[in-house]
Amino acid sequence: MPSRLNPYISFDGDARQALEFYKGVFGGTLTLHTYGDFGGNEAGDAGDRIMHGMLETGSGFTLMGADNPPGTEHKPGNNIAVSLSGKDAGELRGYWEKLSAGGTVAVPLDKQMWGDVFGMCMDRFGITWMVNISEQRA
């Protein structure tokens, strides 16, 4: 899979409904994973909330989204990030280094509970970036 760049939208508990709506608009295949799928059932976490959703369309569009993690504030109008994802670790780490330089790292680029390497930062211009490096599955 080549690296891809796409929008990533944060929702306040209605990610499933929103992503299903966008599927109705654009068609395609929708994949949803809940916090509960990954063992997230702590107080206020509602395990059925969406941890990651991805809509891939026949037109080549990719739209990703999720419900905000527990304890984080939802800010409409400031709830879209840019996602970079793929398997080319060298390429994606290079983008990460340049994007995070002079910015603020919210989540260090590191191995995550779903098995991939992931990081999130705000660049020096105030744009939020998420980088996900897919790990080979055994």
XYZ file of N, CA and C in Angstrom:
414
model
N 0.847 -1.188 0.000
C 0.000 0.000 0.000
C 0.882 1.238 0.000
N 0.703 2.137 -0.971
C 1.448 3.390 -0.941
C 0.944 4.256 0.206
N 1.760 5.223 0.601
C 1.331 6.144 1.655
C 0.140 6.951 1.147
N -0.744 7.323 2.081
C -1.902 8.125 1.697
C -2.048 9.309 2.642
N -2.664 10.352 2.136
C -2.949 11.559 2.903
C -4.447 11.791 2.805
N -5.109 11.962 3.961
C -6.559 12.164 3.952
C -7.011 12.899 5.206
N -8.213 13.474 5.174
C -8.748 14.124 6.371
C -9.132 13.094 7.430
N -9.047 13.513 8.693
C -9.441 12.681 9.831
C -10.291 13.580 10.729
N -11.552 13.223 10.908
C -12.502 14.071 11.627
C -12.788 13.487 13.009
N -12.781 14.356 14.018
C -13.129 13.950 15.386
C -14.586 14.284 15.666
N -15.267 13.368 16.354
C -16.682 13.531 16.682
C -16.888 13.415 18.179
N -18.041 13.875 18.636
C -18.368 13.874 20.063
C -19.422 12.811 20.366
N -19.110 11.542 20.011
C -20.023 10.448 20.319
C -20.919 10.028 19.172
N -20.858 10.736 18.048
C -21.726 10.374 16.922
C -20.933 10.006 15.670
N -19.719 9.486 15.863
C -18.882 9.106 14.719
C -19.545 8.023 13.875
N -20.145 7.028 14.527
C -20.789 5.943 13.776
C -21.870 6.513 12.848
N -22.742 7.355 13.381
C -23.822 7.921 12.581
C -23.272 8.788 11.446
N -22.258 9.598 11.756
C -21.689 10.481 10.742
C -21.015 9.687 9.621
N -20.208 8.695 9.992
C -19.511 7.910 8.973
C -20.480 7.075 8.140
N -21.547 6.583 8.760
C -22.572 5.871 7.989
C -23.282 6.826 7.028
N -23.497 8.067 7.466
C -24.082 9.085 6.590
C -23.164 9.334 5.394
N -21.852 9.520 5.642
C -20.912 9.776 4.552
C -20.837 8.583 3.601
N -20.984 7.366 4.132
C -21.030 6.192 3.267
C -22.250 6.283 2.346
N -23.377 6.746 2.880
C -24.569 6.928 2.064
C -24.378 7.980 0.990
N -23.567 8.986 1.273
C -23.297 10.042 0.302
C -22.332 9.570 -0.778
N -21.194 8.985 -0.360
C -20.110 8.662 -1.283
C -20.049 7.195 -1.711
N -20.795 6.301 -1.011
C -20.675 4.871 -1.276
C -19.383 4.342 -0.690
N -19.027 3.126 -1.054
C -17.756 2.572 -0.619
C -17.877 1.585 0.520
N -16.738 1.291 1.107
C -16.633 0.318 2.191
C -16.272 1.043 3.480
N -17.069 0.821 4.508
C -16.857 1.456 5.800
C -16.394 0.406 6.813
N -15.270 0.672 7.465
C -14.738 -0.190 8.514
C -14.747 0.593 9.820
N -15.341 0.022 10.865
C -15.427 0.683 12.161
C -14.826 -0.203 13.251
N -14.041 0.413 14.137
C -13.485 -0.266 15.309
C -13.839 0.567 16.533
N -14.363 -0.081 17.567
C -14.751 0.634 18.781
C -13.624 0.604 19.813
N -13.733 1.471 20.809
C -12.784 1.440 21.926
C -12.859 0.077 22.613
N -14.049 -0.488 22.686
C -14.227 -1.802 23.297
C -13.488 -2.899 22.560
N -13.354 -2.765 21.232
C -12.608 -3.751 20.447
C -11.163 -3.861 20.914
N -10.639 -2.777 21.474
C -9.247 -2.741 21.915
C -9.131 -2.721 23.432
N -10.192 -3.114 24.129
C -10.147 -3.222 25.582
C -10.423 -1.936 26.326
N -10.855 -0.896 25.641
C -11.123 0.385 26.292
C -12.534 0.449 26.832
N -12.695 0.122 28.094
C -14.028 0.161 28.715
C -13.994 0.894 30.050
N -13.016 1.794 30.216
C -12.940 2.532 31.474
C -14.142 3.470 31.615
N -14.298 4.010 32.809
C -15.415 4.928 33.080
C -15.420 6.055 32.058
N -16.572 6.341 31.545
C -16.730 7.422 30.582
C -16.258 7.056 29.181
N -15.818 5.813 28.983
C -15.248 5.409 27.710
C -16.267 4.788 26.770
N -17.420 4.415 27.255
C -18.453 3.774 26.423
C -17.808 2.954 25.313
N -17.576 1.696 25.585
C -16.864 0.812 24.679
C -17.414 0.741 23.269
N -18.653 1.213 23.045
C -19.222 1.168 21.695
C -18.914 2.423 20.879
N -18.237 3.389 21.491
C -17.825 4.589 20.740
C -16.734 4.199 19.749
N -16.633 4.929 18.664
C -15.704 4.600 17.586
C -14.297 5.122 17.904
N -13.331 4.177 17.920
C -11.921 4.533 18.104
C -11.287 4.875 16.762
N -11.724 4.185 15.709
C -11.210 4.469 14.367
C -12.211 3.963 13.331
N -12.537 4.829 12.397
C -13.391 4.458 11.283
C -12.740 4.906 9.985
N -12.935 4.107 8.925
C -12.363 4.467 7.638
C -13.341 4.118 6.526
N -13.628 5.111 5.710
C -14.468 4.940 4.534
C -13.570 5.044 3.308
N -13.572 3.985 2.475
C -12.828 3.981 1.229
C -13.833 3.829 0.097
N -13.782 4.749 -0.875
C -14.770 4.743 -1.949
C -14.186 4.266 -3.262
N -15.049 3.886 -4.158
C -14.641 3.480 -5.488
C -14.022 4.614 -6.285
N -14.283 5.845 -5.890
C -13.707 7.012 -6.567
C -12.305 7.339 -6.081
N -11.822 6.557 -5.092
C -10.486 6.799 -4.561
C -10.453 7.726 -3.360
N -11.615 8.104 -2.829
C -11.657 8.948 -1.631
C -11.417 8.093 -0.392
N -10.726 8.661 0.585
C -10.583 8.035 1.896
C -10.934 9.089 2.930
N -11.840 8.739 3.828
C -12.241 9.613 4.921
C -12.132 8.801 6.199
N -11.432 9.339 7.192
C -11.300 8.657 8.477
C -11.915 9.520 9.564
N -12.333 8.860 10.648
C -12.906 9.591 11.762
C -13.016 8.718 12.987
N -13.274 9.376 14.126
C -13.396 8.686 15.412
C -14.085 9.590 16.413
N -14.622 8.958 17.457
C -15.105 9.737 18.599
C -13.897 10.178 19.412
N -13.971 11.382 19.978
C -12.873 11.855 20.821
C -12.575 10.854 21.925
N -11.302 10.659 22.254
C -10.969 9.780 23.380
C -11.552 10.335 24.682
N -11.825 9.461 25.640
C -12.347 9.910 26.930
C -11.437 10.966 27.548
N -12.051 11.975 28.125
C -11.305 13.023 28.817
C -10.763 14.113 27.915
N -11.050 14.053 26.612
C -10.589 15.117 25.725
C -11.782 15.959 25.296
N -11.501 17.218 25.043
C -12.551 18.163 24.683
C -12.816 18.133 23.183
N -14.079 18.135 22.813
C -14.476 18.212 21.414
C -14.662 19.684 21.071
N -13.998 20.142 20.011
C -14.061 21.545 19.609
C -14.540 21.638 18.170
N -15.861 21.755 17.959
C -16.357 21.888 16.584
C -15.660 23.041 15.869
N -15.330 22.816 14.615
C -14.598 23.812 13.841
C -13.096 23.592 13.909
N -12.646 22.885 14.941
C -11.233 22.573 15.092
C -11.089 21.068 15.302
N -11.896 20.298 14.590
C -11.949 18.859 14.828
C -11.541 18.041 13.608
N -10.709 18.624 12.759
C -10.210 17.892 11.604
C -8.689 17.913 11.625
N -8.097 16.747 11.422
C -6.648 16.616 11.313
C -6.332 16.030 9.945
N -5.057 16.046 9.585
C -4.612 15.419 8.354
C -3.881 14.142 8.738
N -4.269 13.032 8.115
C -3.688 11.727 8.415
C -2.737 11.302 7.300
N -1.557 10.850 7.694
C -0.598 10.227 6.785
C -0.458 8.789 7.233
N -0.652 7.841 6.338
C -0.566 6.440 6.749
C -0.016 5.593 5.618
N 0.556 4.459 5.994
C 1.101 3.530 5.022
C 2.081 2.584 5.678
N 2.851 1.885 4.845
C 3.805 0.890 5.338
C 5.254 1.324 5.204
N 5.530 2.386 4.454
C 6.906 2.824 4.225
C 7.390 3.622 5.438
N 7.971 2.901 6.405
C 8.374 3.519 7.670
C 9.366 4.659 7.461
N 10.326 4.473 6.572
C 11.315 5.519 6.342
C 10.692 6.794 5.817
N 9.817 6.655 4.827
C 9.138 7.812 4.248
C 8.285 8.522 5.301
N 7.472 7.753 6.016
C 6.554 8.345 6.987
C 7.289 8.941 8.179
N 8.369 8.305 8.642
C 9.170 8.885 9.735
C 9.813 10.204 9.283
N 10.202 10.268 8.021
C 10.760 11.512 7.487
C 9.739 12.637 7.513
N 8.511 12.336 7.100
C 7.446 13.340 7.169
C 7.223 13.768 8.622
N 7.177 12.776 9.527
C 6.959 13.061 10.954
C 8.021 14.026 11.474
N 9.276 13.742 11.198
C 10.368 14.590 11.699
C 10.203 16.031 11.228
N 9.863 16.204 9.963
C 9.722 17.551 9.414
C 8.470 18.244 9.933
N 7.364 17.519 10.033
C 6.112 18.128 10.497
C 6.164 18.508 11.970
N 6.813 17.669 12.785
C 6.836 17.927 14.231
C 7.915 18.929 14.625
N 8.916 19.156 13.768
C 9.986 20.110 14.072
C 9.404 21.511 14.244
N 9.642 22.112 15.385
C 9.133 23.450 15.663
C 7.676 23.473 16.056
N 7.058 22.291 16.140
C 5.654 22.197 16.535
C 5.511 21.599 17.923
N 4.345 21.021 18.185
C 4.049 20.418 19.482
C 3.638 18.968 19.264
N 4.317 18.054 19.947
C 3.987 16.634 19.848
C 2.960 16.294 20.915
N 1.796 15.824 20.478
C 0.735 15.411 21.414
C 0.876 13.934 21.765
N 1.221 13.102 20.780
C 1.444 11.667 20.972
C 2.753 11.335 20.265
N 3.793 10.948 21.004
C 5.068 10.607 20.359
C 4.900 9.450 19.364
N 5.666 9.483 18.288
C 5.626 8.430 17.279
C 6.196 7.158 17.902
N 5.295 6.212 18.231
C 5.690 5.010 18.962
C 4.666 3.907 18.721
N 5.016 2.689 19.069
C 4.143 1.515 18.941
C 2.896 1.733 19.802
N 1.716 1.400 19.240
C 0.445 1.607 19.933
C -0.258 0.280 20.182
N -1.340 0.312 20.967
C -2.042 -0.911 21.365
C -2.634 -1.667 20.186
N -2.880 -1.010 19.070
C -3.433 -1.713 17.903
C -2.323 -2.320 17.037
N -1.069 -2.130 17.437
C 0.042 -2.795 16.779
C 0.840 -1.951 15.808
N 0.340 -0.787 15.420
C 1.056 0.082 14.489
C 1.870 1.117 15.265
N 2.737 1.808 14.548
C 3.471 2.944 15.097
C 2.659 4.187 14.731
N 2.356 5.009 15.728
C 1.477 6.161 15.527
C 2.006 7.349 16.317
N 1.815 8.536 15.770
C 2.125 9.773 16.474
C 1.202 10.876 16.013
N 1.018 11.876 16.871
C 0.181 13.021 16.529
C 0.894 14.284 16.982
N 0.918 15.273 16.098
C 1.561 16.538 16.423
C 0.793 17.692 15.794
N 1.089 18.884 16.289
C 0.593 20.108 15.669
C 1.822 20.792 15.084
N 1.795 21.083 13.785
C 2.951 21.724 13.167
C 3.039 23.187 13.588
N 4.071 23.847 13.170
C 4.307 25.240 13.610
C 3.275 26.218 13.073
N 2.391 25.738 12.170
C 1.332 26.582 11.633
C -0.033 26.286 12.261
N -0.054 25.374 13.262
C -1.289 25.057 13.965
C -2.119 23.951 13.336
N -1.554 23.204 12.388
C -2.271 22.105 11.743
C -1.946 20.801 12.463
N -2.978 20.024 12.803
C -2.794 18.743 13.474
C -2.557 17.652 12.435
N -1.497 16.871 12.667
C -1.111 15.770 11.790
C -1.085 14.478 12.582
N -1.567 13.398 11.970
C -1.496 12.062 12.553
C -0.720 11.191 11.568
N 0.301 10.500 12.069
C 1.113 9.619 11.232
C 0.958 8.203 11.767
N 0.553 7.269 10.890
C 0.378 5.862 11.269
C 1.190 4.991 10.315
N 2.140 4.234 10.885
C 2.959 3.318 10.112
C 2.447 1.919 10.382
N 1.869 1.294 9.359
C 1.304 -0.044 9.504
C 2.428 -1.053 9.699
N 2.290 -1.866 10.736
C 3.261 -2.906 11.012
C 2.832 -4.186 10.308
N 3.788 -4.999 9.914
C 3.482 -6.274 9.292
C 2.840 -7.181 10.333
N 1.736 -7.800 9.981
C 1.046 -8.718 10.881
C 1.566 -10.127 10.654
N 1.738 -10.873 11.746
C 2.234 -12.255 11.645
C 1.141 -13.185 11.185
